[in-house]
Amino acid sequence: MATPLTSLVGVRHPLVQTGMGWVAGPRLVTATARAGALGILASATMTLPRLREAVREVKSRTDAPFGVNLRADAQDAADRVTLLIEEGVRVASFALAPSRELIGRLKDAGVLVIPSVGAVRHAEKVAGWGADAVLVQGSEGGGHTGQVATSVLLPQVVDAVDIPVIGAGGFHDGRGLAAALCYGAAGAAMGTRFLLTRESRVPDAVKARYLAARVTDVTVTTKVDGLPHRMLRSDMVAALESSGRIASLLRAVRHAAAFRKQTGMTWAAMLRDGRALRHGKDLTLGQMLLAANTPMLLKAAMVDGRTDTGVMAAGQVAGLIDDLPTVAELVENCVEQAAALLTGPAARVTAPGTPG
């Protein structure tokens, strides 16, 4: 299924596995690349040495293209860009809009730049700065999210920019891929759907929580780090929602200390990242430290299997998923279903006045 995305990146299918923190490691990315889709390695929770190891691990297992997701506002973003260039990574994916300078460095080195955005104006900005494609996520998507649904946001972005657009938020099968292509997108990206595959490193007990979820079991809260975050309802989310300012501050300090130990970051760097994550607003020390809540609360569930002390980022499609295919099965089924819908009998519409 050839599209501008497959031509640009060199993959066989217009599907993207998003860079989910603690989830999108070498095993999942390798399986995605081998299946012919674009796998994105999540790097925000990795140290620089661990990121280099992870990149080399994927490269040792497949020669297919893959990408690495970066925090554009991270203090060491420039060092991570250097690493991608040195290691010959095909795609640099960004969770926030990267600077013009970072885009320029990557493009000069032959690395494709695909930022993720949640608004038309952000897509226009990165396109103007030279981004090769843009991934646009509607409010249905898991993790940090906006307020505009994919069905409204995606066609707006497609009309606004002249680079390939990848739709995300609410997709989990071939019907979603076909819909994204019909909106004018060059492909579809999925997070929760790839999380719920056999190659995903998420503990089985946590996967079971996702599979049992209904659409109404997915909610949005600002109590993790102050930003809207879509996740599964749980006792932990309820506790976060009801906690007061002192409890939130103590939790933020504890998680910040744990995140510092995990990543090797300094306190000063974490505070700068916390401020950058919130777009430079005038914030208290506690509010900036809250930025460390997200990775550590996610790690508790996604790595340690502790759903009682962690949170589970989830797109609304979690309520529609009830199986755990291999990545190869998922990609093949999505592409076959989309192709059948776009070219098969189900796609044929009788014109007005034509005998049935």
Steps between C-alpha positions, in 0.01 A plus 500: 500500500708790369445852632720812535597367845626166373692673222653750740611258770554183299255278688255263333184605682363843606477409869695652789554354847532802726785562746334411831716551807602173674308304231663566163832327560729310260284186496179677394676730255686211339177302456330804344787565261511135394124512434552785255367789710688786666598423858593789728736443793408700813808671644379754755543257790841375382845631582718583202707179535183289527352674195809417295477136615132486406560646154782255434285212626227579247757542221653164585163330457370667184618721217152646453447873572395609850487819701578642842266728694661796679383766743564819308507699823742269684820657627713247307293502180801615296711210632227254409478645151874449467456137606232440237723646231800296609299177508330556165142495629254553215230706679501749786158523662423778745242513779492880476590735216879506462689822439594614153865433592440136597300438184779654292772285662304181443408579141857596415603154622230324295274416796126535437320724750142412598367707793177416682250784536154558637405824326492638146725794584770267632487294182535813291796616709705180473414465131633851446819404682562204271341197670469210256162382630278561801309268732178654627322352803140572584351497847416128487868411528668377817746697711518878477214613283302798376133581460439460125393160366705332228208510256504881523872567548642265236328650192586849624869416511488318165358817343748727677837344410668360189694220670379146579265487799462198729175469693496379862241468773214250482651255248542130572424304182475514122183706514694774676783482248251522213327795667830685549589449135156621392551817705810560291760374746801300384465245779373424848684476832394279790619480857256303716449243225875426479521499880253212493711260294702198602832678444409788730704489823202605713429237771219256421294607802507859376405395148204318656383827655504663157316211335229510765447875465191653343502830315354665810793368705737746330521848648699824485665647808732794569606365840810315380709794383253784452440428131204306351597133495276220368523173694304206638285565805648339810518538876830683452342754266217550750759556775684755286177682426413530870847585635572846637788738427732374775456136400559593135818688588639212708422255222663732246822521703510123550445428132747767393767336716421160347506642147834670569646167608352322198631745239808650664361851456589780739237681706564816299446318170175344623368838608587650162325211324199540726473866412545430128230231508255763620600751235692735727211605723570655839492190718577403856778255585242231572326552168825460310586186693163355403645439151686203651171342606409383152798273421519351850126433535504341154805291587327362810226348283666442161826353630439389857141386449378702801163633386430592862787751510527591131289634215420354158497739206230391255325618191122470488541204265607291800129435546481341152801268522456145627794301361881478509628431148863496399619824343527324162139381526382847601672676211392240244137505615487881502640532150282222356185643657579853383576381147173307486302802614671736256508278192265205556123457461428692819653810340271498198219753521221502244476841333164682511272386219700182440305174517592301810 
